[in-house]
Amino acid sequence: MTEKPLHPRTRAVHHGIRRSQYGEMAEALFMTQGFSYDSAEQAEQRFIKSGPDEFIYARYGNPTSRMFEDRIASLEGTEDAFATASGMAAVNGALMCFAKPGDHIVSAKALFGSCLYVLDVLARFGVEVSYVDGTDLAQWQAAIRPDTKAVFFESVSNPTLEVIDIEGVAKLAHAVGALVIVDNVFATPVFSSAVAQGADVVVYSSTKHIDGAGRCLGGVICGTRQFVREVAEPYLKHTGAAISPFNAWIMLNGLTTLDLRVRAQTESALAFAQAMQGQAGVSKVIYPGLPDHPQYDLVQRQMGAGGTMVAIDLGSKEAAFAAMNRMQVFLISNNLGDAKSIVTHPATTTHQRLSPEVQAGLGITPGLLRLSIGLEHVDDLIADMRQALA
Ligand SMILES: *Cc1c(COP(=O)(O)O)cnc(C)c1O
């Protein structure tokens, strides 16, 4: 299928499919660990070099997983992708596959807790990690050194929805030849041009919007063919990061409807955020798509929309808990990107491990609620929040 003239939504429906001899319409689920060979010679040959439709073992690759990889690479605008068992396997793999003792990495400090853990593991093996306020280009400039090997950040941070200037950071990193690795979960492939803006490697937890219904864990590393197949794949296939073919099949089908879902959820998120502005009981609304977001211009330039996540501050832990316990449509959980709307209290759950000082530094106040806007009617979500605040 020609790739260039088609819109992302079209590519997300068709691209990457590998039809078997039966000409099936839907993507086939190849639920198999291994592959049999016609002859000993063929087996030998395949271990020397596998062709594009030749597989050896599902830890190395599988036709269904490959369909998901090809489809997400097509959407993200990268040459290739490797699918992993979870988003964290992708983050870990993208960093571990090249890092050596003595390497220097610069990272934004506002990160998903498990991402911080991976950077601590790297530090244990002699990698030097410097942390910066990701929204401040001057701090990136000061921290990036001639020997910096890579920079890492979440393009939209969790849970305070700060947006990092991919183009600005990439310029500084590329000036010293450092690799730009972006965790793009909150931006989603729908609102991402991360590679065009300078990212070398884009990582997703497909557990979130790509599955979109809270069923399976998965992740993916998108990048150049050279990075994905020559740098990342050897590490990933030998350390067991592979996605289950079943989960890849769920993700592949998730991509078909991703654009529609994420755009609908984003439209609701904006309407929800607007409704919360000036709402009694809400002291602060953070949404990248609101003009009062500190990086509104950057958001418009980089993403074109605010995404599916909203944060609101209710002033105290007591007020936040009381509202959560009264909510009937929003479910209390710590996932995001689900069709079902979710409310999370980061200070006591996802970011509980951080000290109160570190939490305060990251803007994780006791009254902060993180809301993942789902596919319900937005009026029901607004009404649920209002009755919970009453
Ligand atoms: C959820 C998440 C991850 C980890 O993904 P899993 O699939 O849970 O392993 C990494 N980064 C961000 C920003 C996330 O939201």
XYZ file of N, CA and C in Angstrom, residues 143-356:
642
model
N 22.617 21.761 31.198
C 22.902 20.372 31.598
C 23.492 19.538 30.473
N 23.166 19.865 29.232
C 23.668 19.071 28.091
C 25.139 19.391 27.873
N 25.962 18.329 27.836
C 27.421 18.502 27.705
C 27.879 17.888 26.378
N 29.104 18.197 25.982
C 29.593 17.604 24.723
C 29.527 16.074 24.739
N 29.623 15.477 25.936
C 29.606 14.004 25.987
C 28.217 13.438 26.329
N 27.176 14.267 26.315
C 25.827 13.765 26.624
C 25.389 12.789 25.526
N 24.939 11.619 25.986
C 24.604 10.552 25.036
C 23.137 10.637 24.608
N 22.267 11.038 25.536
C 20.833 11.063 25.225
C 20.104 12.031 26.148
N 18.949 12.507 25.672
C 18.029 13.242 26.538
C 16.706 12.474 26.552
N 16.004 12.559 27.669
C 14.765 11.806 27.831
C 13.722 12.680 28.527
N 12.508 12.656 28.019
C 11.422 13.389 28.678
C 10.060 12.906 28.206
N 9.050 13.195 29.013
C 7.659 12.996 28.604
C 7.208 14.292 27.951
N 6.705 14.224 26.715
C 6.362 15.456 25.985
C 5.260 16.232 26.710
N 4.357 15.514 27.382
C 3.368 16.137 28.271
C 3.512 15.401 29.601
N 3.786 16.142 30.660
C 4.158 15.457 31.903
C 2.938 15.018 32.705
N 3.163 14.007 33.502
C 2.159 13.381 34.334
C 2.474 13.755 35.786
N 1.554 14.273 36.556
C 0.150 14.548 36.279
C -0.137 16.021 36.014
N 0.894 16.877 35.992
C 0.597 18.316 35.989
C 0.515 18.904 34.584
N 0.648 18.052 33.543
C 0.370 18.440 32.171
C 1.205 19.627 31.698
N 2.476 19.597 32.095
C 3.435 20.560 31.532
C 3.851 20.030 30.166
N 4.084 20.937 29.242
C 4.428 20.515 27.882
C 5.875 20.910 27.596
N 6.623 19.965 27.082
C 8.037 20.211 26.812
C 8.234 20.475 25.325
N 9.050 21.476 25.033
C 9.302 21.940 23.675
C 10.240 20.949 22.973
N 9.668 20.021 22.211
C 10.459 18.952 21.581
C 11.513 19.561 20.652
N 11.074 20.534 19.841
C 11.984 21.132 18.869
C 13.149 21.842 19.571
N 12.823 22.586 20.623
C 13.852 23.339 21.359
C 14.867 22.412 22.000
N 14.376 21.361 22.680
C 15.295 20.436 23.360
C 16.102 19.656 22.317
N 15.444 19.252 21.221
C 16.137 18.465 20.197
C 17.278 19.262 19.574
N 17.054 20.552 19.373
C 18.118 21.386 18.790
C 19.355 21.357 19.677
N 19.135 21.521 20.990
C 20.267 21.532 21.935
C 20.939 20.162 21.973
N 20.134 19.105 21.971
C 20.688 17.749 22.067
C 21.457 17.392 20.794
N 20.868 17.719 19.647
C 21.513 17.349 18.384
C 22.813 18.113 18.155
N 22.923 19.285 18.778
C 24.167 20.060 18.634
C 25.358 19.286 19.177
N 25.112 18.364 20.145
C 26.219 17.550 20.685
C 26.069 16.081 20.248
N 25.167 15.830 19.330
C 25.000 14.470 18.824
C 24.275 13.537 19.778
N 23.506 14.099 20.720
C 22.778 13.248 21.672
C 21.447 12.788 21.065
N 21.052 11.585 21.462
C 19.808 10.979 21.001
C 18.632 11.592 21.777
N 17.541 11.910 21.080
C 16.359 12.492 21.726
C 15.287 11.415 21.851
N 15.023 11.003 23.097
C 14.052 9.938 23.354
C 12.842 10.554 24.055
N 11.674 10.391 23.440
C 10.471 11.046 23.958
C 9.438 9.997 24.361
N 8.977 10.069 25.607
C 7.835 9.283 26.063
C 6.599 10.115 25.721
N 5.816 9.616 24.755
C 4.787 10.441 24.121
C 3.374 10.018 24.505
N 3.214 9.333 25.629
C 1.928 8.725 25.980
C 0.793 9.747 26.024
N 1.019 10.863 26.719
C -0.078 11.816 26.898
C -0.426 12.542 25.592
N 0.566 12.719 24.702
C 0.300 13.402 23.432
C -0.476 12.489 22.485
N -0.260 11.188 22.598
C -0.853 10.155 21.731
C -0.335 10.307 20.281
N -0.354 9.223 19.496
C 0.088 9.346 18.104
C -0.791 10.311 17.299
N -2.010 10.581 17.794
C -2.925 11.460 17.062
C -2.444 12.903 17.067
N -1.905 13.344 18.205
C -1.462 14.736 18.324
C 0.059 14.830 18.357
N 0.723 13.919 17.679
C 2.176 13.909 17.722
C 2.782 14.097 16.343
N 3.730 15.006 16.273
C 4.638 15.075 15.119
C 6.045 15.076 15.701
N 6.230 14.253 16.733
C 7.469 14.316 17.521
C 8.704 14.115 16.650
N 8.621 13.226 15.680
C 9.798 12.958 14.850
C 10.086 14.163 13.957
N 9.035 14.732 13.356
C 9.228 15.932 12.532
C 9.799 17.064 13.385
N 9.469 17.065 14.685
C 9.946 18.128 15.566
C 11.327 17.825 16.147
N 11.888 16.676 15.826
C 13.274 16.438 16.237
C 13.512 15.209 17.099
N 12.440 14.493 17.509
C 12.660 13.283 18.311
C 13.309 12.202 17.447
N 14.247 11.465 18.019
C 14.861 10.338 17.308
C 14.134 9.039 17.634
N 13.693 8.928 18.873
C 13.038 7.708 19.337
C 11.769 8.133 20.083
N 10.644 7.539 19.719
C 9.377 7.854 20.385
C 8.857 6.574 21.036
N 8.532 6.682 22.312
C 8.109 5.523 23.085
C 6.656 5.712 23.530
N 5.871 4.651 23.405
C 4.492 4.676 23.902
C 4.230 3.533 24.861
N 3.405 3.799 25.859
C 2.708 2.736 26.560
C 1.409 2.549 25.785
N 1.273 1.444 25.051
C 0.041 1.240 24.282
C -1.088 0.737 25.176
N -0.736 0.472 26.447
C -1.719 0.169 27.490
C -2.793 1.261 27.560
N -2.404 2.472 27.213
C -3.263 3.637 27.421
C -4.189 3.834 26.220
N -3.999 4.911 25.449
C -4.971 5.227 24.388
C -4.998 4.204 23.258
N -3.886 3.528 22.992
C -3.843 2.647 21.818
C -4.746 1.435 22.037
N -4.646 0.791 23.184
C -5.665 -0.209 23.540
C -7.000 0.528 23.670
N -7.032 1.523 24.524
C -8.180 2.407 24.613
C -9.366 1.878 25.390
N -9.289 0.631 25.832
C -10.402 0.096 26.608
C -9.898 -0.642 27.844
N -8.668 -0.366 28.229
C -8.171 -0.881 29.496
C -8.039 -2.384 29.587
N -7.653 -3.047 28.482
C -7.598 -4.510 28.511
C -6.184 -5.057 28.674
N -5.266 -4.605 27.815
C -3.943 -5.245 27.728
C -2.817 -4.276 28.022
N -1.721 -4.829 28.517
C -0.479 -4.066 28.614
C 0.253 -4.155 27.284
N 0.943 -3.110 26.950
C 1.772 -3.133 25.748
C 2.561 -1.855 25.637
N 3.563 -1.896 24.787
C 4.371 -0.702 24.553
C 5.037 -0.801 23.207
N 5.669 0.292 22.797
C 6.332 0.280 21.502
C 7.443 1.324 21.469
N 8.517 0.964 20.779
C 9.635 1.882 20.548
C 9.666 2.180 19.053
N 9.505 3.444 18.686
C 9.514 3.847 17.278
C 10.798 4.607 16.992
N 11.431 4.324 15.850
C 12.656 5.042 15.507
C 13.138 4.675 14.124
N 14.380 5.042 13.844
C 14.945 4.673 12.548
C 15.111 3.158 12.506
N 15.199 2.613 11.270
C 15.404 1.164 11.154
C 16.715 0.770 11.837
N 17.718 1.611 11.671
C 19.028 1.317 12.265
C 18.898 1.237 13.796
N 18.220 2.205 14.422
C 18.095 2.178 15.886
C 17.242 0.991 16.334
N 16.084 0.816 15.680
C 15.145 -0.212 16.144
C 15.718 -1.610 15.950
N 16.242 -1.883 14.757
C 16.660 -3.265 14.458
C 18.093 -3.570 14.875
N 18.962 -2.552 14.857
C 20.364 -2.858 15.167
C 20.761 -2.514 16.597
N 20.131 -1.497 17.180
C 20.493 -1.113 18.551
C 19.484 -1.698 19.556
N 18.190 -1.447 19.321
C 17.190 -1.852 20.315
C 16.862 -3.347 20.247
N 16.626 -3.853 19.030
C 16.148 -5.238 18.920
C 17.064 -6.276 19.582
N 18.384 -6.208 19.391
C 19.217 -7.233 20.044
C 18.997 -7.259 21.560
N 18.906 -6.075 22.174
C 18.676 -6.022 23.622
C 17.283 -6.569 23.965
N 16.280 -6.129 23.219
C 14.896 -6.483 23.540
C 14.638 -7.974 23.342
N 15.131 -8.526 22.239
C 14.788 -9.931 21.954
C 15.525 -10.892 22.883
N 16.712 -10.494 23.336
C 17.447 -11.401 24.222
C 17.058 -11.247 25.686
N 16.441 -10.108 26.036
C 16.055 -9.927 27.437
C 14.553 -10.153 27.644
N 13.844 -10.544 26.592
C 12.456 -10.981 26.791
C 11.429 -9.886 26.904
N 11.609 -8.800 26.149
C 10.670 -7.681 26.249
C 9.441 -7.853 25.354
N 9.402 -8.930 24.547
C 8.391 -9.036 23.487
C 6.950 -8.962 23.988
N 6.108 -8.369 23.169
C 4.672 -8.312 23.445
C 4.063 -9.680 23.125
N 2.988 -10.026 23.806
C 2.225 -11.226 23.449
C 1.509 -10.964 22.119
N 1.475 -11.948 21.208
C 0.754 -11.741 19.942
C -0.704 -11.344 20.174
N -1.310 -11.898 21.209
C -2.707 -11.541 21.495
C -2.815 -10.054 21.831
N -1.915 -9.579 22.685
C -1.949 -8.159 23.050
C -1.654 -7.275 21.839
N -0.726 -7.736 20.990
C -0.416 -6.972 19.776
C -1.643 -6.884 18.878
N -2.419 -7.955 18.821
C -3.636 -7.987 18.003
C -4.671 -6.988 18.536
N -4.789 -6.921 19.867
C -5.677 -5.924 20.487
C -5.194 -4.503 20.140
N -3.886 -4.287 20.236
C -3.322 -2.958 19.956
C -3.507 -2.579 18.488
N -3.307 -3.555 17.611
C -3.454 -3.342 16.170
C -4.877 -2.876 15.864
N -5.851 -3.540 16.462
C -7.239 -3.130 16.268
C -7.523 -1.804 16.967
N -6.838 -1.563 18.082
C -6.976 -0.274 18.769
C -6.562 0.877 17.866
N -5.510 0.672 17.101
C -5.037 1.747 16.213
C -6.090 2.133 15.179
N -6.911 1.164 14.767
C -7.945 1.431 13.754
C -8.886 2.555 14.198
N -9.208 2.590 15.480
C -10.174 3.574 15.977
C -9.522 4.670 16.827
N -8.193 4.636 16.921
C -7.492 5.573 17.815
C -7.823 7.033 17.510
N -7.742 7.397 16.235
C -7.950 8.790 15.855
C -9.349 9.271 16.272
N -10.361 8.479 15.959
C -11.740 8.857 16.307
C -11.913 8.983 17.809
N -11.382 7.997 18.529
C -11.566 7.991 19.984
C -10.858 9.168 20.637
N -9.575 9.344 20.272
C -8.779 10.380 20.948
C -9.320 11.776 20.621
N -9.777 11.973 19.390
C -10.349 13.287 19.053
C -11.643 13.527 19.830
N -12.469 12.496 19.971
C -13.722 12.654 20.723
C -13.423 12.902 22.202
N -12.468 12.163 22.743
C -12.114 12.337 24.156
C -11.506 13.721 24.401
N -10.741 14.200 23.434
C -10.104 15.512 23.559
C -11.147 16.627 23.500
N -12.119 16.472 22.617
C -13.199 17.457 22.541
C -13.931 17.518 23.891
N -14.187 16.344 24.471
C -14.849 16.310 25.783
C -13.956 16.887 26.874
N -12.659 16.609 26.783
C -11.737 17.112 27.808
C -11.736 18.632 27.812
N -11.760 19.229 26.615
C -11.785 20.700 26.540
C -13.088 21.236 27.135
N -14.215 20.628 26.765
C -15.503 21.088 27.285
C -15.568 20.906 28.807
N -15.010 19.787 29.281
C -14.996 19.521 30.722
C -14.140 20.560 31.438
N -12.954 20.835 30.893
C -12.050 21.806 31.518
C -12.691 23.190 31.550
N -13.356 23.557 30.446
C -14.028 24.866 30.404
C -15.126 24.933 31.462
N -15.858 23.831 31.630
C -16.948 23.808 32.609
C -16.412 23.913 34.039
N -15.183 23.428 34.259
C -14.615 23.460 35.608
C -14.059 24.842 35.967
N -13.790 25.664 34.940
C -13.277 27.008 35.216
C -14.370 27.821 35.880
N -14.072 28.367 37.042
C -15.059 29.153 37.769
C -16.061 28.302 38.534
N -15.913 26.994 38.479
C -16.796 26.084 39.227
C -16.487 26.191 40.731
N -17.526 26.365 41.553
C -17.305 26.443 43.000
C -16.623 25.163 43.474
N -15.613 25.320 44.326
C -14.906 24.156 44.857
C -13.649 23.803 44.083
N -13.495 24.358 42.891
C -12.313 24.060 42.072
C -11.392 25.282 42.095
N -10.200 25.122 42.703
C -9.331 26.295 42.821
C -8.429 26.460 41.605
N -8.242 25.381 40.829
C -7.349 25.501 39.673
C -7.719 24.427 38.645
N -7.671 24.815 37.379
C -7.900 23.862 36.284
C -6.651 23.879 35.409
N -6.072 22.707 35.183
C -4.913 22.628 34.283
C -5.329 21.801 33.068
N -5.325 22.438 31.901
C -5.597 21.710 30.669
C -4.809 22.379 29.539
N -3.983 21.608 28.856
C -3.120 22.216 27.831
C -3.878 22.917 26.712
N -5.148 22.589 26.537
C -5.939 23.209 25.472
C -6.668 24.465 25.907
N -6.473 24.925 27.152
C -7.086 26.175 27.607
C -6.092 27.317 27.394
N -6.588 28.465 26.917
C -5.675 29.582 26.648
C -4.879 30.028 27.881
N -5.358 29.720 29.106
C -4.592 30.161 30.278
C -3.498 29.154 30.682
N -3.345 28.064 29.916
C -2.231 27.143 30.201
C -0.932 27.882 29.896
N 0.071 27.789 30.805
C 1.296 28.580 30.610
C 2.001 28.320 29.273
N 1.752 27.155 28.671
C 2.422 26.880 27.388
C 1.429 26.728 26.243
N 0.342 27.483 26.322
C -0.727 27.332 25.335
C -0.212 27.443 23.886
N 0.670 28.437 23.632
C 1.166 28.629 22.257
C 1.971 27.418 21.799
N 2.810 26.907 22.706
C 3.608 25.720 22.384
C 2.690 24.517 22.121
N 1.662 24.368 22.952
C 0.713 23.255 22.786
C 0.082 23.308 21.401
N -0.344 24.501 21.000
C -0.992 24.641 19.693
C -0.028 24.286 18.564
N 1.216 24.731 18.716
C 2.237 24.499 17.690
C 2.626 23.014 17.634
N 2.803 22.438 18.813
C 3.390 21.099 18.898
C 2.344 19.990 18.763
N 1.164 20.200 19.321
C 0.148 19.138 19.343
C -1.131 19.521 18.592
N -1.458 20.790 18.573
C -2.665 21.235 17.892
C -3.932 21.064 18.705
N -3.835 20.396 19.867
C -4.992 20.204 20.746
C -4.467 19.816 22.127
N -5.347 19.867 23.110
C -4.893 19.698 24.493
C -4.834 18.265 25.010
N -5.372 17.304 24.255
C -5.311 15.914 24.705
C -6.451 15.525 25.625
N -6.383 14.341 26.163
C -7.519 13.728 26.860
C -7.439 13.824 28.388
N -6.393 14.477 28.902
C -6.182 14.530 30.351
C -6.426 15.942 30.894
N -7.085 16.019 32.048
C -7.350 17.292 32.714
C -6.920 17.139 34.163
N -6.355 18.176 34.754
C -6.072 18.153 36.191
C -6.818 19.303 36.858
N -7.404 19.016 38.025
C -8.070 20.093 38.767
C -7.623 20.024 40.215
N -7.583 21.188 40.856
C -7.193 21.237 42.264
C -8.413 21.597 43.095
N -8.678 20.766 44.099
C -9.832 21.036 44.962
C -9.391 21.628 46.298
N -8.145 21.958 46.442
C -7.683 22.721 47.606
C -7.132 21.896 48.749
N -7.638 20.675 48.964
C -7.143 19.852 50.070
C -7.387 18.381 49.760
N -6.646 17.534 50.471
C -6.838 16.089 50.310
C -8.271 15.690 50.692
N -8.777 16.309 51.765
C -10.120 15.962 52.241
C -11.163 16.256 51.158
N -11.035 17.441 50.565
C -11.996 17.814 49.516
C -11.861 16.879 48.306
N -10.595 16.535 47.983
C -10.361 15.667 46.815
C -10.964 14.282 47.059
N -10.712 13.719 48.260
C -11.243 12.382 48.582
C -12.778 12.400 48.622
N -13.331 13.459 49.217
C -14.795 13.529 49.325
C -15.426 13.531 47.935
N -14.845 14.313 47.037
C -15.394 14.372 45.674
C -15.241 13.011 44.984
N -14.056 12.397 45.124
C -13.838 11.094 44.470
C -14.865 10.076 44.944
N -15.103 10.081 46.245
C -16.017 9.085 46.808
C -17.467 9.323 46.397
N -17.769 10.520 45.939
C -19.150 10.805 45.491
C -19.321 10.607 43.976
N -18.208 10.444 43.264
C -18.320 10.345 41.807
C -18.957 9.011 41.402
N -19.823 9.075 40.410
C -20.556 7.871 40.010
C -20.232 7.413 38.600
N -19.885 8.339 37.734
C -19.533 7.954 36.357
C -18.021 7.751 36.264
N -17.260 8.706 36.774
C -15.808 8.543 36.838
C -15.493 7.386 37.782
N -14.583 6.523 37.371
C -14.136 5.432 38.235
C -12.812 5.815 38.881
N -12.626 5.415 40.140
C -11.356 5.662 40.822
C -10.380 4.585 40.360
N -9.340 4.988 39.679
C -8.327 4.054 39.197
C -7.065 4.852 38.887
N -6.006 4.147 38.480
C -4.770 4.874 38.186
C -4.346 4.735 36.734
N -5.198 4.127 35.914
C -4.880 4.029 34.490
C -5.320 5.312 33.794
N -5.120 5.368 32.498
C -5.572 6.530 31.725
C -5.733 6.108 30.272
N -6.400 6.970 29.507
C -6.583 6.670 28.082
C -7.653 5.627 27.821
N -8.428 5.295 28.830
C -9.482 4.282 28.735
C -10.768 4.924 28.190
N -11.649 4.102 27.615
C -12.967 4.585 27.196
C -13.783 5.045 28.405
N -13.485 4.463 29.580
C -14.173 4.847 30.812
C -13.395 5.976 31.475
N -14.081 7.022 31.887
C -13.397 8.138 32.539
C -12.883 7.708 33.903
N -11.709 8.229 34.250
C -11.001 7.790 35.453
C -10.566 8.999 36.260
N -10.717 8.894 37.589
C -10.194 9.931 38.482
C -9.081 9.317 39.335
N -7.976 10.056 39.435
C -6.804 9.599 40.184
C -6.367 10.697 41.149
N -5.973 10.305 42.364
C -5.378 11.269 43.304
C -3.879 10.980 43.331
N -3.096 11.700 42.507
C -1.675 11.352 42.343
C -0.883 11.347 43.659
N -1.151 12.296 44.546
C -0.324 12.424 45.761
C -0.351 11.158 46.611
N -1.477 10.429 46.606
C -1.572 9.241 47.472
C -1.481 7.926 46.699
N -1.376 7.999 45.366
C -1.306 6.743 44.603
C -0.080 6.736 43.680
N -0.252 7.231 42.448
C 0.822 7.119 41.444
C 2.118 7.800 41.878
N 2.026 8.851 42.671
C 3.217 9.598 43.081
C 3.434 9.545 44.593
N 2.839 8.517 45.240
C 2.929 8.384 46.692
C 4.369 8.259 47.187
N 5.226 7.584 46.371
C 6.600 7.318 46.804
C 7.427 8.596 46.963
N 7.011 9.679 46.316
C 7.796 10.916 46.377
C 7.534 11.639 47.699
N 8.586 12.271 48.242
C 8.428 13.011 49.502
C 7.525 14.223 49.257
N 6.911 14.745 50.343
C 6.039 15.923 50.178
C 6.771 17.088 49.506
